[in-house]
C-alpha cells in the first residue's frame, strides 16, 4: 500500500498501489500512481506522477511525470532532474541537470549531463561514452533523435539534426536541417529547411 513504511516523514502526499512504498523519513514528496516513487526513502521535495515515475532514494527536487518517467534514477547526482512524458529519461541513473519533455525524450541517457530535450523522441538515443558528457539542446519533433554520443550540439526544429550520430558541436536550425545524412562530422552549422541534409563526415561547414 502507499507509504507502507513511512515513519517520521512529513507532509508527503502518496496515492496509488505501492506509491512511495519505502519512504520512511522523506519530506514534502508528492507521489501519485502505481509504483510511483517506489525508490524514495529519505528524499525530499520530489514530484512523481504516473505509473513507475521515479526519483532516487535520497533525491531532491526531481520532477517525473508520465508512465516510467525517470524510472531508473537511483543517485542524488540526479537532483533537479525534470522528466515529463512517457519514458522520458527512462534510463537516467546519475545524469545531472537534465530536462526532458516529450514522449521518450532523452530515453536512453544514463549519466550524461546538462541536456535539454523537448519534443517527441528528442535526443531519444543519446548516451555519452564519457560519464558527464552531453551539453546538448534539442527542441522539436525528432530533434537530435539519432544523436548517440554527440555533445555540445544544438538542434532546433522538426527533425533538426535527426541523423547526427556522433558528430559534436553541430548546430542545426530549421525543418529537417542535417536530417538525411548520418552525420559524424564536427563544428558544422546548418540553418534553413533541409540545410545540410546530406552532410556526413564534413567538418566546419556553414550551410
mmCIF file of C-alpha atoms in Angstrom:
data_model
loop_
_atom_site.group_PDB
_atom_site.id
_atom_site.type_symbol
_atom_site.label_atom_id
_atom_site.label_comp_id
_atom_site.label_asym_id
_atom_site.label_seq_id
_atom_site.Cartn_x
_atom_site.Cartn_y
_atom_site.Cartn_z
ATOM 1 C CA UNK A 1 0.000 0.000 0.000
ATOM 2 C CA UNK A 2 1.048 3.636 -0.386
ATOM 3 C CA UNK A 3 3.558 4.860 2.206
ATOM 4 C CA UNK A 4 3.712 1.468 3.849
ATOM 5 C CA UNK A 5 7.000 2.199 5.672
ATOM 6 C CA UNK A 6 6.534 5.862 6.485
ATOM 7 C CA UNK A 7 7.889 6.627 9.960
ATOM 8 C CA UNK A 8 8.879 10.237 10.635
ATOM 9 C CA UNK A 9 8.471 11.763 7.177
ATOM 10 C CA UNK A 10 6.407 14.933 6.977
ATOM 11 C CA UNK A 11 3.959 16.484 4.542
ATOM 12 C CA UNK A 12 4.020 13.708 1.931
ATOM 13 C CA UNK A 13 1.131 13.020 -0.439
ATOM 14 C CA UNK A 14 1.086 9.377 -1.543
ATOM 15 C CA UNK A 15 -1.658 7.869 -3.688
ATOM 16 C CA UNK A 16 -1.722 4.602 -5.645
ATOM 17 C CA UNK A 17 -0.720 0.978 -5.258
ATOM 18 C CA UNK A 18 2.792 0.879 -3.709
ATOM 19 C CA UNK A 19 3.236 4.604 -4.298
ATOM 20 C CA UNK A 20 6.163 5.830 -2.184
ATOM 21 C CA UNK A 21 6.214 2.380 -0.646
ATOM 22 C CA UNK A 22 9.592 2.686 1.127
ATOM 23 C CA UNK A 23 9.554 6.358 2.087
ATOM 24 C CA UNK A 24 10.382 6.477 5.779
ATOM 25 C CA UNK A 25 11.931 9.842 6.654
ATOM 26 C CA UNK A 26 11.409 11.725 3.398
ATOM 27 C CA UNK A 27 9.519 15.013 3.444
ATOM 28 C CA UNK A 28 7.347 17.050 1.087
ATOM 29 C CA UNK A 29 7.091 14.410 -1.642
ATOM 30 C CA UNK A 30 4.096 14.166 -3.963
ATOM 31 C CA UNK A 31 3.755 10.660 -5.351
ATOM 32 C CA UNK A 32 0.734 9.531 -7.366
ATOM 33 C CA UNK A 33 0.397 6.332 -9.394
ATOM 34 C CA UNK A 34 1.069 2.614 -9.213
ATOM 35 C CA UNK A 35 4.685 2.048 -8.178
ATOM 36 C CA UNK A 36 5.459 5.750 -8.433
ATOM 37 C CA UNK A 37 8.336 6.960 -6.248
ATOM 38 C CA UNK A 38 8.973 3.409 -5.138
ATOM 39 C CA UNK A 39 12.730 4.062 -4.721
ATOM 40 C CA UNK A 40 12.427 7.100 -2.454
ATOM 41 C CA UNK A 41 13.456 6.590 1.187
ATOM 42 C CA UNK A 42 14.642 9.892 2.646
ATOM 43 C CA UNK A 43 14.324 12.055 -0.455
ATOM 44 C CA UNK A 44 12.617 15.421 -0.289
ATOM 45 C CA UNK A 45 10.618 17.801 -2.471
ATOM 46 C CA UNK A 46 10.105 15.285 -5.292
ATOM 47 C CA UNK A 47 7.091 15.024 -7.594
ATOM 48 C CA UNK A 48 6.427 11.628 -9.183
ATOM 49 C CA UNK A 49 3.132 11.307 -11.027
ATOM 50 C CA UNK A 50 2.310 8.309 -13.214
ATOM 51 C CA UNK A 51 2.880 4.580 -13.061
ATOM 52 C CA UNK A 52 6.512 3.893 -12.053
ATOM 53 C CA UNK A 53 7.533 7.536 -12.364
ATOM 54 C CA UNK A 54 10.587 7.696 -10.113
ATOM 55 C CA UNK A 55 13.136 9.566 -8.078
ATOM 56 C CA UNK A 56 16.146 8.095 -6.261
ATOM 57 C CA UNK A 57 16.425 7.006 -2.645
ATOM 58 C CA UNK A 58 17.785 10.359 -1.466
ATOM 59 C CA UNK A 59 16.739 12.503 -4.420
ATOM 60 C CA UNK A 60 15.677 16.108 -4.057
ATOM 61 C CA UNK A 61 13.736 18.355 -6.424
ATOM 62 C CA UNK A 62 13.154 15.639 -9.034
ATOM 63 C CA UNK A 63 10.042 16.006 -11.191
ATOM 64 C CA UNK A 64 8.936 12.857 -13.027
ATOM 65 C CA UNK A 65 5.550 12.963 -14.710
ATOM 66 C CA UNK A 66 4.352 10.217 -17.035
ATOM 67 C CA UNK A 67 4.486 6.445 -17.131
ATOM 68 C CA UNK A 68 8.072 5.259 -16.415
ATOM 69 C CA UNK A 69 9.434 8.802 -16.487
ATOM 70 C CA UNK A 70 12.826 8.848 -14.750
ATOM 71 C CA UNK A 71 12.270 5.198 -13.898
ATOM 72 C CA UNK A 72 15.955 4.355 -13.292
ATOM 73 C CA UNK A 73 17.003 7.356 -11.187
ATOM 74 C CA UNK A 74 18.989 5.987 -8.244
ATOM 75 C CA UNK A 75 21.527 8.670 -7.371
ATOM 76 C CA UNK A 76 21.449 12.018 -5.608
ATOM 77 C CA UNK A 77 23.525 13.234 -8.566
ATOM 78 C CA UNK A 78 20.257 13.402 -10.464
ATOM 79 C CA UNK A 79 18.838 16.041 -8.119
ATOM 80 C CA UNK A 80 16.860 18.644 -10.033
ATOM 81 C CA UNK A 81 16.053 16.341 -12.945
ATOM 82 C CA UNK A 82 12.873 17.085 -14.889
ATOM 83 C CA UNK A 83 11.326 14.233 -16.885
ATOM 84 C CA UNK A 84 7.874 14.750 -18.339
ATOM 85 C CA UNK A 85 6.340 12.282 -20.777
ATOM 86 C CA UNK A 86 6.115 8.551 -21.331
ATOM 87 C CA UNK A 87 9.589 7.042 -20.676
ATOM 88 C CA UNK A 88 11.247 10.444 -20.637
ATOM 89 C CA UNK A 89 14.768 9.999 -19.180
ATOM 90 C CA UNK A 90 13.797 6.389 -18.564
ATOM 91 C CA UNK A 91 17.374 5.060 -18.250
ATOM 92 C CA UNK A 92 18.836 8.009 -16.337
ATOM 93 C CA UNK A 93 20.595 6.890 -13.171
ATOM 94 C CA UNK A 94 23.067 9.619 -12.213
ATOM 95 C CA UNK A 95 22.929 12.111 -15.082
ATOM 96 C CA UNK A 96 22.805 15.678 -13.777
ATOM 97 C CA UNK A 97 20.903 18.811 -14.716
ATOM 98 C CA UNK A 98 18.852 17.193 -17.483
ATOM 99 C CA UNK A 99 15.435 18.295 -18.690
ATOM 100 C CA UNK A 100 13.348 16.027 -20.906
ATOM 101 C CA UNK A 101 9.829 16.890 -22.018
ATOM 102 C CA UNK A 102 8.062 14.658 -24.515
ATOM 103 C CA UNK A 103 7.427 11.025 -25.397
ATOM 104 C CA UNK A 104 10.715 9.113 -24.883
ATOM 105 C CA UNK A 105 12.734 12.327 -24.756
ATOM 106 C CA UNK A 106 16.312 11.520 -23.638
ATOM 107 C CA UNK A 107 15.080 7.976 -23.048
ATOM 108 C CA UNK A 108 18.443 6.172 -23.113
ATOM 109 C CA UNK A 109 20.578 8.732 -21.292
ATOM 110 C CA UNK A 110 22.202 7.103 -18.252
ATOM 111 C CA UNK A 111 24.873 9.507 -16.990
ATOM 112 C CA UNK A 112 25.048 12.375 -19.461
ATOM 113 C CA UNK A 113 24.767 15.892 -18.047
ATOM 114 C CA UNK A 114 23.183 19.226 -18.918
ATOM 115 C CA UNK A 115 20.981 18.082 -21.769
ATOM 116 C CA UNK A 116 17.679 19.675 -22.694
ATOM 117 C CA UNK A 117 15.325 17.688 -24.909
ATOM 118 C CA UNK A 118 11.860 18.993 -25.712
ATOM 119 C CA UNK A 119 9.710 17.146 -28.212
ATOM 120 C CA UNK A 120 8.625 13.680 -29.276
ATOM 121 C CA UNK A 121 11.720 11.418 -29.136
ATOM 122 C CA UNK A 122 14.061 14.387 -28.915
ATOM 123 C CA UNK A 123 17.571 13.036 -28.147
ATOM 124 C CA UNK A 124 15.920 9.675 -27.509
ATOM 125 C CA UNK A 125 19.025 7.549 -28.280
ATOM 126 C CA UNK A 126 21.615 9.742 -26.580
ATOM 127 C CA UNK A 127 24.078 8.173 -24.134
ATOM 128 C CA UNK A 128 27.632 9.556 -23.986
ATOM 129 C CA UNK A 129 30.746 7.399 -23.958
ATOM 130 C CA UNK A 130 32.134 9.511 -21.115
ATOM 131 C CA UNK A 131 30.322 9.977 -17.818
ATOM 132 C CA UNK A 132 29.111 13.568 -17.588
ATOM 133 C CA UNK A 133 29.374 14.432 -21.281
ATOM 134 C CA UNK A 134 26.413 15.876 -23.134
ATOM 135 C CA UNK A 135 25.509 19.579 -23.066
ATOM 136 C CA UNK A 136 23.036 19.210 -25.945
ATOM 137 C CA UNK A 137 19.869 21.182 -26.626
ATOM 138 C CA UNK A 138 17.220 19.653 -28.884
ATOM 139 C CA UNK A 139 13.818 21.242 -29.412
ATOM 140 C CA UNK A 140 11.277 19.796 -31.825
ATOM 141 C CA UNK A 141 9.712 16.570 -33.040
ATOM 142 C CA UNK A 142 12.546 14.025 -33.538
ATOM 143 C CA UNK A 143 15.168 16.720 -32.957
ATOM 144 C CA UNK A 144 18.541 15.022 -32.435
ATOM 145 C CA UNK A 145 16.804 11.633 -32.479
ATOM 146 C CA UNK A 146 19.834 9.611 -33.598
ATOM 147 C CA UNK A 147 22.433 11.548 -31.601
ATOM 148 C CA UNK A 148 24.061 8.666 -29.775
ATOM 149 C CA UNK A 149 27.226 10.248 -28.349
ATOM 150 C CA UNK A 150 27.070 13.747 -29.849
ATOM 151 C CA UNK A 151 27.954 16.523 -27.405
ATOM 152 C CA UNK A 152 27.693 20.286 -27.331
ATOM 153 C CA UNK A 153 25.156 20.437 -30.141
ATOM 154 C CA UNK A 154 22.007 22.479 -30.767
ATOM 155 C CA UNK A 155 19.075 21.142 -32.795
ATOM 156 C CA UNK A 156 16.002 23.328 -33.173
ATOM 157 C CA UNK A 157 13.069 22.495 -35.436
ATOM 158 C CA UNK A 158 11.155 19.441 -36.564
ATOM 159 C CA UNK A 159 13.658 16.615 -37.163
ATOM 160 C CA UNK A 160 16.553 19.068 -36.945
ATOM 161 C CA UNK A 161 19.776 17.095 -36.561
ATOM 162 C CA UNK A 162 17.768 13.884 -36.707
ATOM 163 C CA UNK A 163 20.606 11.881 -38.254
ATOM 164 C CA UNK A 164 23.541 13.458 -36.452
ATOM 165 C CA UNK A 165 25.002 10.478 -34.609
ATOM 166 C CA UNK A 166 28.491 11.024 -33.169
ATOM 167 C CA UNK A 167 29.265 14.489 -34.519
ATOM 168 C CA UNK A 168 29.987 17.107 -31.860
ATOM 169 C CA UNK A 169 29.388 20.857 -31.593
ATOM 170 C CA UNK A 170 26.958 20.994 -34.503
ATOM 171 C CA UNK A 171 24.134 23.491 -34.879
ATOM 172 C CA UNK A 172 21.062 22.608 -36.959
ATOM 173 C CA UNK A 173 18.151 25.036 -37.083
ATOM 174 C CA UNK A 174 15.112 24.566 -39.286
ATOM 175 C CA UNK A 175 12.809 21.849 -40.583
ATOM 176 C CA UNK A 176 14.880 18.757 -41.466
ATOM 177 C CA UNK A 177 18.205 20.578 -41.152
ATOM 178 C CA UNK A 178 21.002 17.936 -41.001
ATOM 179 C CA UNK A 179 18.263 15.384 -41.478
ATOM 180 C CA UNK A 180 19.164 12.776 -44.048
ATOM 181 C CA UNK A 181 22.890 12.051 -43.813
ATOM 182 C CA UNK A 182 24.446 10.063 -40.984
ATOM 183 C CA UNK A 183 26.470 12.947 -39.638
ATOM 184 C CA UNK A 184 29.688 12.163 -37.770
ATOM 185 C CA UNK A 185 31.431 15.461 -38.533
ATOM 186 C CA UNK A 186 32.017 18.247 -36.004
ATOM 187 C CA UNK A 187 31.589 22.034 -35.835
ATOM 188 C CA UNK A 188 29.016 22.385 -38.610
ATOM 189 C CA UNK A 189 26.246 24.990 -38.805
ATOM 190 C CA UNK A 190 23.145 24.397 -40.921
ATOM 191 C CA UNK A 191 20.286 26.907 -40.911
ATOM 192 C CA UNK A 192 17.148 26.589 -43.011
ATOM 193 C CA UNK A 193 14.793 23.953 -44.372
ATOM 194 C CA UNK A 194 16.810 20.845 -45.352
ATOM 195 C CA UNK A 195 20.081 22.716 -44.850
ATOM 196 C CA UNK A 196 22.990 20.291 -44.604
ATOM 197 C CA UNK A 197 20.612 17.466 -45.450
ATOM 198 C CA UNK A 198 23.295 15.197 -46.936
ATOM 199 C CA UNK A 199 26.106 16.050 -44.534
ATOM 200 C CA UNK A 200 28.070 13.047 -43.287
ATOM 201 C CA UNK A 201 31.709 13.462 -42.207
ATOM 202 C CA UNK A 202 32.139 17.118 -43.110
ATOM 203 C CA UNK A 203 33.820 19.416 -40.574
ATOM 204 C CA UNK A 204 33.485 23.157 -40.016
ATOM 205 C CA UNK A 205 30.888 23.903 -42.681
ATOM 206 C CA UNK A 206 28.363 26.753 -42.646
ATOM 207 C CA UNK A 207 25.297 25.890 -44.730
#
